[in-house]
Short mmCIF file of C-alpha atoms and ligand atoms in Angstrom, two decimals:
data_model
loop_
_atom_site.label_atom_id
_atom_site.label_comp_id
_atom_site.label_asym_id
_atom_site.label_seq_id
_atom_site.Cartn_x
_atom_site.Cartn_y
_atom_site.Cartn_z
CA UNK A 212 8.31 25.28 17.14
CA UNK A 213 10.61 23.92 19.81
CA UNK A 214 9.65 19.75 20.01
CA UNK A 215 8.57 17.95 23.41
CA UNK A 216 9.36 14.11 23.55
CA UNK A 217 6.73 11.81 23.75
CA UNK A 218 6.81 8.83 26.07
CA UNK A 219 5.89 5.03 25.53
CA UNK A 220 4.38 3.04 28.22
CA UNK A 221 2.89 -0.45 28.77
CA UNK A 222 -0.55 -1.36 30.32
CA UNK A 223 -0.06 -4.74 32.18
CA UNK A 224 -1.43 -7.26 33.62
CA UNK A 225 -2.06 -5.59 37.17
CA UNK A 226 -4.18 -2.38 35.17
CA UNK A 227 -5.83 -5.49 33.42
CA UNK A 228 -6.51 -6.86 36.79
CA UNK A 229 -7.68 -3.41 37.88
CA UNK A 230 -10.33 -2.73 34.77
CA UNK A 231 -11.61 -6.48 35.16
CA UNK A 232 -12.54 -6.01 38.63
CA UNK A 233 -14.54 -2.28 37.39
CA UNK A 234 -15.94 -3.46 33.98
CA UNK A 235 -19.57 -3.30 35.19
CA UNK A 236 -18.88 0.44 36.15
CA UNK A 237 -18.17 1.57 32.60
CA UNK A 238 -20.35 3.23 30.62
CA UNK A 239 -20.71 1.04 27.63
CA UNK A 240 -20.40 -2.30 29.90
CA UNK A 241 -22.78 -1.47 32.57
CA UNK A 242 -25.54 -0.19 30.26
CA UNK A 243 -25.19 3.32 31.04
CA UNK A 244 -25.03 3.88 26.15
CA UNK A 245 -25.27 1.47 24.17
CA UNK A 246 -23.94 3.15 21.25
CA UNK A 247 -20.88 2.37 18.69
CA UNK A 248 -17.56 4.36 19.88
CA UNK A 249 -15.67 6.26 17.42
CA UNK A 250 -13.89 3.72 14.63
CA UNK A 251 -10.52 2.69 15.99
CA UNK A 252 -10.34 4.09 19.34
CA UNK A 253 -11.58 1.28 21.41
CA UNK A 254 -11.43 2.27 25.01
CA UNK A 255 -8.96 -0.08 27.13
CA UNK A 256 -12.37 -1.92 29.00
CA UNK A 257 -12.78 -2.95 25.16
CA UNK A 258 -9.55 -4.06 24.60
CA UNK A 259 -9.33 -6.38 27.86
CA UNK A 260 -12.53 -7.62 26.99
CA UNK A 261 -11.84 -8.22 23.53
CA UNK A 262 -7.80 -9.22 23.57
CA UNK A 263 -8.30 -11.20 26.99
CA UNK A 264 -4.86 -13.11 25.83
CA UNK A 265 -3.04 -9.62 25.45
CA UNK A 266 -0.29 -9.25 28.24
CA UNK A 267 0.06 -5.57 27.55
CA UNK A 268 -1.30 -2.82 25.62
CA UNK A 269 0.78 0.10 24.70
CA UNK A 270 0.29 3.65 25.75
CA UNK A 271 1.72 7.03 24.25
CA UNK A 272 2.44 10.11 26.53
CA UNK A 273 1.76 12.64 24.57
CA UNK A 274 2.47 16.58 25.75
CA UNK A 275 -0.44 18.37 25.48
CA UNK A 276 1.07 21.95 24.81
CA UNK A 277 4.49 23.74 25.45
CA UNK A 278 3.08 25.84 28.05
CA UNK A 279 1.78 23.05 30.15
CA UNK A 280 3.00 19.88 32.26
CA UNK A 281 0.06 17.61 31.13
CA UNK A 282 0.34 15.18 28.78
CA UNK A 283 -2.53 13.03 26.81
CA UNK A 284 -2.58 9.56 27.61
CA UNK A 285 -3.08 7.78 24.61
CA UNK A 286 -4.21 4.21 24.42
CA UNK A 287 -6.29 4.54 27.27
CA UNK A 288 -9.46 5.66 26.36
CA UNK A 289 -12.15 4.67 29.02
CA UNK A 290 -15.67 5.41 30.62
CA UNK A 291 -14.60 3.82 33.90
CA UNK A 292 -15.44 6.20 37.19
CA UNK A 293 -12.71 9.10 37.87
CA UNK A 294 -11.31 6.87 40.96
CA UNK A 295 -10.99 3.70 38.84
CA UNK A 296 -8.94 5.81 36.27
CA UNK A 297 -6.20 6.92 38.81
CA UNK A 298 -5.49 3.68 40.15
CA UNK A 299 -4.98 1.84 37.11
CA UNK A 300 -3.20 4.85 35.64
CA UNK A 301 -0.89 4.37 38.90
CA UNK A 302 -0.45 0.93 37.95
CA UNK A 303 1.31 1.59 34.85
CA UNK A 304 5.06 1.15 35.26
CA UNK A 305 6.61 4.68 35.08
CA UNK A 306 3.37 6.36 36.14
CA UNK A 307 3.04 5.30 40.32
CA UNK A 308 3.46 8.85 41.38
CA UNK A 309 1.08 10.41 38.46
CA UNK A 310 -1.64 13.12 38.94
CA UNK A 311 -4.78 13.30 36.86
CA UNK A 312 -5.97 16.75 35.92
CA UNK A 313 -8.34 15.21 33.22
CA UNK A 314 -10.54 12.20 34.09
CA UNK A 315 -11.71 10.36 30.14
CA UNK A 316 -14.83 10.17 29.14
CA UNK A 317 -17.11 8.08 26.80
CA UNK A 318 -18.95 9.69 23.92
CA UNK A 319 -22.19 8.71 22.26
CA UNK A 320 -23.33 9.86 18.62
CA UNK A 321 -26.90 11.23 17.76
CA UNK A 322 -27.77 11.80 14.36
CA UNK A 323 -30.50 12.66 11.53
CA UNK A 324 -31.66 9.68 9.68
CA UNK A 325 -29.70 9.83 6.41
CA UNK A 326 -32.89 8.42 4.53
CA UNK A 327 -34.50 11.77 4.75
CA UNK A 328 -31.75 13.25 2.00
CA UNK A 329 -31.56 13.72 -1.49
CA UNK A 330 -28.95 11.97 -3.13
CA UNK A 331 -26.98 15.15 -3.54
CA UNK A 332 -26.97 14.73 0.20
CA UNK A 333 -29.77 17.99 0.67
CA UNK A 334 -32.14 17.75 2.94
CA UNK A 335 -35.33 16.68 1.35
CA UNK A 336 -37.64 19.57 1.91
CA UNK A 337 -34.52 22.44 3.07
CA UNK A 338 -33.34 23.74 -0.29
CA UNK A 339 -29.61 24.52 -0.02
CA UNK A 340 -29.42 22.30 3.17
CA UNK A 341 -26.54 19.89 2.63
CA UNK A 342 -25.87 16.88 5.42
CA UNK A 343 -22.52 15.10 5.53
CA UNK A 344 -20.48 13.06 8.01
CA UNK A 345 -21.05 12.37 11.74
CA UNK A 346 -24.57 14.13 11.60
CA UNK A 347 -25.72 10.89 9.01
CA UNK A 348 -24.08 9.01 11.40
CA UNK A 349 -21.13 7.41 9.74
CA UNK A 350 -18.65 6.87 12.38
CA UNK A 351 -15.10 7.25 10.08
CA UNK A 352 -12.95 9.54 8.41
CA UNK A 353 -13.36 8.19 5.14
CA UNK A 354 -16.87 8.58 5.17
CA UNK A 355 -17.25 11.89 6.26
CA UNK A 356 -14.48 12.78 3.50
CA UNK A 357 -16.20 10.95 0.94
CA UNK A 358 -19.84 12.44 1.90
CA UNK A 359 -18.01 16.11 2.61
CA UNK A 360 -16.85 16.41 -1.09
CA UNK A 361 -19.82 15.70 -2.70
CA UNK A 362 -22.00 17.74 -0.24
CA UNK A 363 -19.83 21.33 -1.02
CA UNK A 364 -19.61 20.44 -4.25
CA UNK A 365 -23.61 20.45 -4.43
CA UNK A 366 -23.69 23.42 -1.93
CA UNK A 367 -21.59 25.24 -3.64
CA UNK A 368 -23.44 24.25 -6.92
CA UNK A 369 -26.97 25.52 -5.66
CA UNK A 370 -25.50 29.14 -4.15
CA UNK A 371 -24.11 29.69 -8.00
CA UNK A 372 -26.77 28.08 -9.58
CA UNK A 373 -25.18 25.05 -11.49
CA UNK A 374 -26.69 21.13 -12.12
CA UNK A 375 -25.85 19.36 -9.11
CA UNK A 376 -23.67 15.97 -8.96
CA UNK A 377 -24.72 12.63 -8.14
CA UNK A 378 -21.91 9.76 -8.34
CA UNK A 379 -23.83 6.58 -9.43
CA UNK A 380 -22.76 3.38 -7.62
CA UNK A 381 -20.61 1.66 -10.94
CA UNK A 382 -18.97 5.18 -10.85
CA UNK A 383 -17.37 5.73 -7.77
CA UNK A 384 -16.92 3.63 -4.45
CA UNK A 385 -18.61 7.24 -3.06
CA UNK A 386 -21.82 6.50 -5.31
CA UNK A 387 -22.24 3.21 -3.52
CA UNK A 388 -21.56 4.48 -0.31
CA UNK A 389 -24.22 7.82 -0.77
CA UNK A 390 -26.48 5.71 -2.21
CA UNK A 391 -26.71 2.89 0.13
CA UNK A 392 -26.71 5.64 3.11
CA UNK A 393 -29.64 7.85 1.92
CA UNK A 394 -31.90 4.61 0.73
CA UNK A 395 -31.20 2.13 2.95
CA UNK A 396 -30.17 4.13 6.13
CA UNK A 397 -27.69 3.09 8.53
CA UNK A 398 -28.09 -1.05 8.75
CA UNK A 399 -26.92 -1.59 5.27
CA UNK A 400 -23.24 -2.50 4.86
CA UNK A 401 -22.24 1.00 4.85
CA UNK A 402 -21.88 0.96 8.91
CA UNK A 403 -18.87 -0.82 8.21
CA UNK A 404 -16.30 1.23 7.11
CA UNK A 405 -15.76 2.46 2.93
CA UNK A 406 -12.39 0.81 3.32
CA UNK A 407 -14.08 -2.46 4.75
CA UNK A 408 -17.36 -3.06 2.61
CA UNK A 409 -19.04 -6.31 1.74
CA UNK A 410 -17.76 -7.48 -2.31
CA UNK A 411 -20.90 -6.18 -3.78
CA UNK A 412 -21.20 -5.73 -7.63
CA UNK A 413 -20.21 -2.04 -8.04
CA UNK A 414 -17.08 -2.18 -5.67
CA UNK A 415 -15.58 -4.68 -7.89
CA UNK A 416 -15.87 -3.36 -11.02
CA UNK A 417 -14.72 -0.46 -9.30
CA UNK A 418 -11.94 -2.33 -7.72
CA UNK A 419 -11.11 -4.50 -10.59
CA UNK A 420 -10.66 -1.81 -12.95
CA UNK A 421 -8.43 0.95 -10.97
CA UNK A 422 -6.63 2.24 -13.79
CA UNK A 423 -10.30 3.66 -14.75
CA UNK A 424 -11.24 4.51 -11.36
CA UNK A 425 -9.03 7.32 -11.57
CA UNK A 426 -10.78 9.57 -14.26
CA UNK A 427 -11.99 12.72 -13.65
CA UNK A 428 -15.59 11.66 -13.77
CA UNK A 429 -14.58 8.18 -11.82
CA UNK A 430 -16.14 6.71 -15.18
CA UNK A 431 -15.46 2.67 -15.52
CA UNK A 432 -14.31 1.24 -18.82
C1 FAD B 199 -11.10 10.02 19.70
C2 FAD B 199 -11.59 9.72 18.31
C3 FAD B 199 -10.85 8.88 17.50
C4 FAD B 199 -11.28 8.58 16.21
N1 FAD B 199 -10.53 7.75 15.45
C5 FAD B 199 -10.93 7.47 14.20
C6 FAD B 199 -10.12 6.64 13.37
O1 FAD B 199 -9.05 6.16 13.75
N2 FAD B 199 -10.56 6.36 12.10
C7 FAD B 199 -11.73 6.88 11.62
O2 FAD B 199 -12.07 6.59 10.47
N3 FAD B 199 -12.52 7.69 12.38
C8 FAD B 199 -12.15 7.99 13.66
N4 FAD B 199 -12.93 8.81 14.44
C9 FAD B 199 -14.19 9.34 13.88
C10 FAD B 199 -13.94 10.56 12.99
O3 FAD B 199 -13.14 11.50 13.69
C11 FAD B 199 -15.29 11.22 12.64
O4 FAD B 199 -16.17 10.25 12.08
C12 FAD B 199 -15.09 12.34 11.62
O5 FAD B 199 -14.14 13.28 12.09
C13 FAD B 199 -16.41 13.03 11.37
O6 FAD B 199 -16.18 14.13 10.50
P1 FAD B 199 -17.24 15.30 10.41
O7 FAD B 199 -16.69 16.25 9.40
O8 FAD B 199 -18.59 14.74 10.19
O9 FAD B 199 -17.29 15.96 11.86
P2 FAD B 199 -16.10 16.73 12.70
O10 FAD B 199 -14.78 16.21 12.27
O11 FAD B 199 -16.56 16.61 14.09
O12 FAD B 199 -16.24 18.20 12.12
C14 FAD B 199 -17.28 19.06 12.53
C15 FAD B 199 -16.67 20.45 12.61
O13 FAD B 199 -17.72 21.42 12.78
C16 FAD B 199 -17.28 22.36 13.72
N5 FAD B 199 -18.47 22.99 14.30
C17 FAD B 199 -19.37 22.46 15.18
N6 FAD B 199 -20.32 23.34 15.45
C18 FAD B 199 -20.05 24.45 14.72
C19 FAD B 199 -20.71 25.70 14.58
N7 FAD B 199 -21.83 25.99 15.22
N8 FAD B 199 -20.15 26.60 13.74
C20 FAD B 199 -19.01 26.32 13.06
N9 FAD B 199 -18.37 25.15 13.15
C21 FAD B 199 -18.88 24.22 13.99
C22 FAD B 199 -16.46 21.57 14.72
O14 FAD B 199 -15.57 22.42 15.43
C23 FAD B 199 -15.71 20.62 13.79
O15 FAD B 199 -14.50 21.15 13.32
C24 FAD B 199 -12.49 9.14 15.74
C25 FAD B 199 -13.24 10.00 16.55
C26 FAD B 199 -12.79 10.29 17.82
C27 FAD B 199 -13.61 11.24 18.69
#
């Protein structure tokens, strides 16, 4: 496939100015969701508000397609009002004379309460019904991975009618995570990300003995 170059651009202090004058008008900061956004992908209202000492953030212009002129502006992520988004894109040096085809957006996450599964991650009640990922309401990659593998695995276990599998939390840093998700729900540590988890007792056995972690079974010596 022939390769497109991708751009880098800086957001400065006059798009700073720009977003602090419309914070109120985003979606998150005026009240409109009040849900988490996706893990690392703050939106730039986030950033400002969060970096205030930042001079610049950096942007990537990414092309969208060969077939096309557009290109994805990465790093700017926002919920601000269609109007608001052209003129600070216009204040990024580089982009004065830009057109925007494709205002952003913000997104909010609904999901089933993960304490209504089976530790197999079934559906309590929906034989061969298997939850995993965003629809628990885990907002990272990891997790979804983590709860992905050992849903199939059961799935797939049930259609050919084997034992299912259920990690146990001093097996496998997925055992601590699927059990703290379908017994305590979403408020226990595991809204934090797998990689970012408080020290409890399982995770450092788990941690402190990685030679072990790496079994087939994930057993711990
Ligand atoms: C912009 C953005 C940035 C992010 N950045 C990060 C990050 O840096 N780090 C991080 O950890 N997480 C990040 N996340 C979150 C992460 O992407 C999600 O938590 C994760 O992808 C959820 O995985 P999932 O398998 O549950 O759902 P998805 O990845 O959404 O997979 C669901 C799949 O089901 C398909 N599907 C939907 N309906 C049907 C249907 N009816 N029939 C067949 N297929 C269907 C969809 O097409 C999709 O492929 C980000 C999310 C976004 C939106």
């Amino acid at each position: 496939m022939p390769q497109l170059p991708c751009y880098l651009a800086w957001a400065g202090p006059e798009l700073k100015r720009i977003i602090q004058d419309h914070l109120m008008q985003s979606a998150l900061y005026g009240g409109a969701i009040s849900g988490k956004g996706p893990r690392y992908c703050p939106s730039i209202e986030d950033k400002i508000v969060k970096f205030p000492d930042a001079e610049r953030h950096q942007i990537f212009l990414e092309p969208e397609g060969l077939e096309t002129s557009e290109l994805y502006v990465n790093g700017l992520s926002t919920s601000l009002p269609p109007q608001v988004q052209e003129e600070f894109l216009r204040a990024v040096p580089g982009l004065e004379q830009v057109r925007m085809t494709r205002p952003g957006y913000a997104i909010e996450y609904d999901y089933f309460p993960p304490t209504q599964l089976e530790p197999t991650l079934e559906v309590r009640g929906i034989e061969g019904l298997y939850f995993a990922g965003q629809i628990n309401g885990t907002t990272g990659y990891e997790e979804a991975a983590a709860q992905g593998i050992v849903a199939g695995i059961n799935a797939a276990g049930t259609a050919l009618d084997q034992e299912s599998i259920v990690l146990r939390r001093d097996q496998a840093m997925i055992g601590v995570l699927i059990d703290d998700l379908v017994s305590r729900g979403l408020m226990s540590p595991t809204g934090c990300s797998l990689l970012e988890r408080s020290f409890d007792y399982s995770y450092a056995r788990i941690t402190l003995s990685g030679d072990c972690s790496s079994r087939p079974d994930g057993s711990v010596c």
